[in-house]
Amino acid sequence: MKKLLLATLALPLLAGCATSPTGRSQLMLISPESAIVESKKAYLTTVNQLDQQNKLVDDPKVMDRVATITGRLVYVAKQQYPNTSNWEWSVAIIDDPKTVNAWCMAGGRMAVYTGLLDKLKLTDDEFAQVMGHEISHALANHTAERMSRAMATTLGVVAVGVASDHHGAAMLGAAAAAKVALELPNSRTAESEADAIGMRLATQAGYEPDAAVTLWQKMGKAGGSAPPEFLSTHPAPGNRQAALQAMIPEMRQLNPSGTMAPVAPVQIVR
């Protein structure tokens, strides 16, 4: 019986494979559709809490800037990834001047902290690179991939528990894995993938690809000995700036004239 159960637990690991936009093989035990459903639940809970704490920015100037820049990126994303046309694209602007961070969940639900804009004094081009990077995580199904990693860990814990008759320990591990699934950091490979896809999105939306390099220079200088939250969840290898710099000539060929893309509708959460 134990051997049968172990074999059953291993089946999803063998079958759960997908391919990212860059051609990378991904472990997928959770479907992208399921990741979108779970992300929506988490997002709505977070937004409701922020609203109750009066942490959602309603400054028209800031809202317009975020909606315009993000809307151009979303327009390009919809053109290249038609399956995202029905996503509920939205951005919560969080009033937190100390936090330098932004994120995008599966399904196009995003957030940006005022500390990112104010502390780093981001240009429009640099902000486009941040949001392009974050949107790329959603386009490449990185949320589903992180959740799948958590599930793979859970299956391992359950298998060990069954094999040793420690059912209570197995269930506790499964519950813990489920709780942190949406909070796991992306892998370094996923971050590099988002760098490349994000720079492409921003360039095609009309923003300068050079800004990807100046953005990370600012990130590296921010916070002194205490790195920004953005860097704590976005591991940056020493050669990241060099890799981005090397991609600039190719990116410029995508939009030589720097033509601005139309602005797609993006809801600013209030």
Coordinates of C-alpha atoms in Angstrom, one line a residue:
M1 CA 0.0 0.0 0.0
K2 CA 2.8 2.4 0.9
K3 CA 4.6 1.7 -2.4
L4 CA 1.4 2.3 -4.3
L5 CA 0.8 5.6 -2.6
L6 CA 4.4 6.8 -3.2
A7 CA 4.0 5.9 -6.9
T8 CA 0.8 7.8 -7.0
L9 CA 2.3 10.9 -5.4
A10 CA 5.1 10.8 -8.0
L11 CA 2.8 10.8 -11.0
P12 CA 2.1 14.5 -11.1
L13 CA 5.8 15.2 -10.9
L14 CA 6.3 13.3 -14.1
A15 CA 3.3 14.7 -15.9
G16 CA 3.3 18.3 -14.7
C17 CA 5.5 20.0 -17.3
A18 CA 5.1 23.2 -19.3
T19 CA 7.2 25.5 -21.4
S20 CA 7.8 29.2 -20.6
P21 CA 7.8 32.0 -23.3
T22 CA 11.6 31.6 -23.5
G23 CA 11.4 27.9 -24.1
R24 CA 12.4 26.8 -20.6
S25 CA 10.8 23.7 -19.2
Q26 CA 8.7 24.3 -16.1
L27 CA 7.3 22.1 -13.4
M28 CA 3.6 22.6 -13.4
L29 CA 1.5 20.7 -10.8
I30 CA -0.8 23.7 -10.5
S31 CA -2.5 24.9 -13.7
P32 CA -2.1 28.6 -14.6
E33 CA -5.9 28.9 -14.4
S34 CA -5.9 27.6 -10.8
A35 CA -3.1 30.0 -10.0
I36 CA -5.2 32.9 -11.3
V37 CA -8.1 31.9 -9.1
E38 CA -6.0 31.6 -5.9
S39 CA -4.2 34.9 -6.7
K40 CA -7.5 36.7 -7.0
K41 CA -8.5 35.5 -3.6
A42 CA -5.2 36.6 -2.1
Y43 CA -5.3 40.0 -3.9
L44 CA -8.8 40.9 -2.9
T45 CA -8.0 40.0 0.7
T46 CA -4.9 42.2 0.6
V47 CA -6.6 45.1 -1.1
N48 CA -9.5 45.1 1.4
Q49 CA -7.0 45.2 4.3
L50 CA -5.2 48.1 2.7
D51 CA -8.4 49.9 2.1
Q52 CA -9.4 49.6 5.8
Q53 CA -6.0 51.0 6.7
N54 CA -6.4 53.9 4.3
K55 CA -3.2 52.7 2.5
L56 CA -4.5 53.0 -1.0
V57 CA -3.2 56.1 -2.9
D58 CA -5.9 58.2 -4.6
D59 CA -3.7 61.1 -5.8
P60 CA -4.9 61.7 -9.4
K61 CA -1.4 62.6 -10.7
V62 CA 0.2 59.4 -9.3
M63 CA -2.8 57.3 -10.4
D64 CA -2.6 58.7 -14.0
R65 CA 1.1 58.1 -14.2
V66 CA 0.9 54.5 -13.1
A67 CA -2.2 53.8 -15.3
T68 CA -0.6 55.3 -18.4
I69 CA 2.8 53.6 -18.1
T70 CA 1.3 50.3 -17.0
G71 CA -1.5 50.5 -19.6
R72 CA 1.1 50.7 -22.5
L73 CA 2.8 47.6 -21.2
V74 CA -0.5 45.8 -20.9
Y75 CA -1.4 46.8 -24.4
V76 CA 1.8 45.1 -25.7
A77 CA 1.2 42.1 -23.4
K78 CA -2.3 41.6 -24.8
Q79 CA -1.0 41.8 -28.4
Q80 CA 1.7 39.2 -27.8
Y81 CA -0.2 37.0 -25.3
P82 CA -3.9 37.0 -26.5
N83 CA -4.9 34.7 -23.5
T84 CA -4.3 37.7 -21.2
S85 CA -7.0 39.8 -22.9
N86 CA -9.6 38.7 -20.4
W87 CA -7.3 39.2 -17.4
E88 CA -8.5 41.6 -14.7
W89 CA -5.6 44.0 -15.1
S90 CA -5.3 46.2 -12.1
V91 CA -2.8 48.1 -9.9
A92 CA -3.0 48.9 -6.2
I93 CA -0.8 51.9 -5.3
I94 CA 0.2 51.4 -1.7
D95 CA 1.0 54.4 0.5
D96 CA 4.2 53.1 2.1
P97 CA 7.1 55.5 1.6
K98 CA 9.6 53.1 3.3
T99 CA 9.0 50.1 1.0
V100 CA 10.7 49.8 -2.3
N101 CA 8.8 47.1 -4.0
A102 CA 6.2 46.1 -6.7
W103 CA 4.7 42.8 -7.7
C104 CA 2.3 41.2 -10.1
M105 CA 0.2 38.1 -9.4
A106 CA -1.2 35.6 -11.8
G107 CA -4.0 37.1 -13.8
G108 CA -2.5 40.6 -14.0
R109 CA -3.2 41.9 -10.5
M110 CA -0.4 44.3 -9.5
A111 CA 0.8 46.5 -6.7
V112 CA 3.4 49.3 -6.4
Y113 CA 4.6 50.9 -3.2
T114 CA 5.1 54.7 -3.1
G115 CA 8.6 54.1 -1.7
L116 CA 9.6 52.7 -5.1
L117 CA 8.7 55.9 -6.9
D118 CA 9.8 58.4 -4.2
K119 CA 13.0 56.8 -2.8
L120 CA 14.4 55.9 -6.2
K121 CA 13.1 59.0 -8.1
L122 CA 12.3 56.7 -11.0
T123 CA 11.9 58.1 -14.5
D124 CA 9.0 56.9 -16.6
D125 CA 11.4 54.7 -18.5
E126 CA 12.7 53.1 -15.3
F127 CA 9.2 52.6 -13.8
A128 CA 8.2 50.9 -17.1
Q129 CA 11.1 48.5 -16.7
V130 CA 9.9 47.6 -13.1
M131 CA 6.4 47.0 -14.2
G132 CA 7.4 45.2 -17.3
H133 CA 9.5 42.9 -15.2
E134 CA 6.7 42.2 -12.8
I135 CA 4.1 41.7 -15.6
S136 CA 6.5 39.2 -17.2
H137 CA 6.3 37.0 -14.1
A138 CA 2.6 36.7 -14.7
L139 CA 3.0 36.1 -18.5
A140 CA 5.5 33.3 -17.8
N141 CA 3.2 31.6 -15.3
H142 CA 5.8 32.0 -12.5
T143 CA 3.1 32.1 -9.9
A144 CA 1.8 28.7 -10.9
E145 CA 5.4 27.5 -11.0
R146 CA 6.1 28.7 -7.4
M147 CA 2.9 27.1 -6.2
S148 CA 3.9 23.9 -8.0
R149 CA 7.3 23.9 -6.2
A150 CA 5.4 24.2 -2.9
M151 CA 3.1 21.3 -3.9
A152 CA 6.1 19.2 -4.9
T153 CA 7.6 19.8 -1.4
T154 CA 4.2 18.9 0.1
L155 CA 4.0 15.7 -1.8
G156 CA 7.5 14.8 -0.6
V157 CA 6.5 15.5 3.0
V158 CA 3.4 13.4 2.7
A159 CA 5.3 10.6 1.1
V160 CA 7.8 10.6 3.9
G161 CA 5.0 10.7 6.5
V162 CA 3.2 7.8 4.9
A163 CA 6.4 5.7 4.7
S164 CA 7.1 6.3 8.4
D165 CA 3.5 6.2 9.6
H166 CA 3.9 9.8 10.8
H167 CA 0.6 11.0 9.3
G168 CA 0.2 14.0 11.6
A169 CA 3.6 15.4 10.6
A170 CA 2.8 14.8 6.9
M171 CA -0.4 16.8 7.1
L172 CA 1.2 19.6 9.0
G173 CA 3.9 19.9 6.3
A174 CA 1.2 19.9 3.6
A175 CA -0.7 22.7 5.4
A176 CA 2.5 24.8 5.8
A177 CA 3.4 24.4 2.2
A178 CA 0.0 25.5 1.0
K179 CA 0.2 28.6 3.2
V180 CA 3.5 29.8 1.8
A181 CA 2.9 28.8 -1.8
L182 CA 2.0 32.3 -3.0
E183 CA 4.8 33.9 -1.0
L184 CA 7.8 31.9 -2.3
P185 CA 10.4 34.0 -4.1
N186 CA 11.0 33.4 -7.8
S187 CA 14.0 31.3 -8.8
R188 CA 17.0 33.1 -10.1
T189 CA 16.2 31.5 -13.5
A190 CA 12.7 33.0 -13.4
E191 CA 14.1 36.4 -12.5
S192 CA 16.5 36.4 -15.5
E193 CA 13.5 35.3 -17.7
A194 CA 11.4 38.2 -16.4
D195 CA 14.3 40.6 -17.0
A196 CA 14.4 39.6 -20.7
I197 CA 10.7 39.5 -21.3
G198 CA 10.1 42.7 -19.3
M199 CA 12.8 44.7 -21.2
R200 CA 11.2 43.6 -24.4
L201 CA 7.7 44.6 -23.3
A202 CA 8.9 48.0 -22.1
T203 CA 10.9 48.7 -25.3
Q204 CA 7.9 47.7 -27.5
A205 CA 5.7 50.0 -25.4
G206 CA 8.0 52.9 -26.3
Y207 CA 10.3 53.1 -23.3
E208 CA 14.1 53.2 -23.3
P209 CA 15.8 49.9 -22.8
D210 CA 18.8 51.6 -21.2
A211 CA 16.6 52.3 -18.2
A212 CA 16.8 48.7 -17.2
V213 CA 20.5 49.2 -16.3
T214 CA 20.0 52.6 -14.5
L215 CA 17.1 51.1 -12.6
W216 CA 19.3 48.3 -11.1
Q217 CA 22.0 50.8 -10.4
K218 CA 19.6 52.8 -8.3
M219 CA 18.3 49.6 -6.7
G220 CA 21.9 48.7 -5.7
K221 CA 22.5 52.0 -4.1
A222 CA 19.2 52.2 -2.2
G223 CA 19.0 51.4 1.4
G224 CA 22.7 51.2 2.1
S225 CA 23.4 48.0 4.1
A226 CA 19.7 47.2 4.2
P227 CA 18.6 46.3 0.6
P228 CA 15.2 47.3 -0.6
E229 CA 12.4 44.7 -0.3
F230 CA 12.4 44.5 -4.1
L231 CA 15.9 43.0 -4.0
S232 CA 15.1 40.6 -1.1
T233 CA 12.5 38.9 -3.3
H234 CA 14.4 39.4 -6.6
P235 CA 17.8 37.9 -6.3
A236 CA 20.3 39.9 -8.3
P237 CA 23.5 38.1 -9.4
G238 CA 26.6 40.3 -9.9
N239 CA 26.4 40.0 -13.6
R240 CA 22.7 41.2 -13.9
Q241 CA 23.5 44.7 -15.1
A242 CA 26.0 43.4 -17.6
A243 CA 23.4 40.9 -18.9
L244 CA 20.8 43.7 -19.3
Q245 CA 23.4 46.0 -20.9
A246 CA 24.2 43.2 -23.5
M247 CA 20.5 43.0 -24.5
I248 CA 20.1 46.7 -25.3
P249 CA 21.2 46.6 -29.0
E250 CA 18.8 43.7 -29.7
M251 CA 16.0 45.5 -27.9
R252 CA 16.5 48.7 -29.8
Q253 CA 15.8 46.9 -33.0
L254 CA 12.3 46.0 -31.7
N255 CA 11.2 49.7 -31.7
P256 CA 13.9 51.8 -33.4
S257 CA 11.7 54.9 -33.4
G258 CA 10.6 54.6 -29.8
T259 CA 7.0 54.7 -30.8
M260 CA 4.7 54.8 -27.8
A261 CA 2.1 52.0 -27.6
P262 CA -1.6 52.8 -27.0
V263 CA -2.7 52.8 -23.4
A264 CA -4.9 49.8 -22.5
P265 CA -7.4 50.1 -19.7
V266 CA -5.9 49.2 -16.3
Q267 CA -8.0 49.6 -13.1
I268 CA -6.3 51.6 -10.4
V269 CA -7.7 50.1 -7.2
R270 CA -9.2 52.7 -4.8

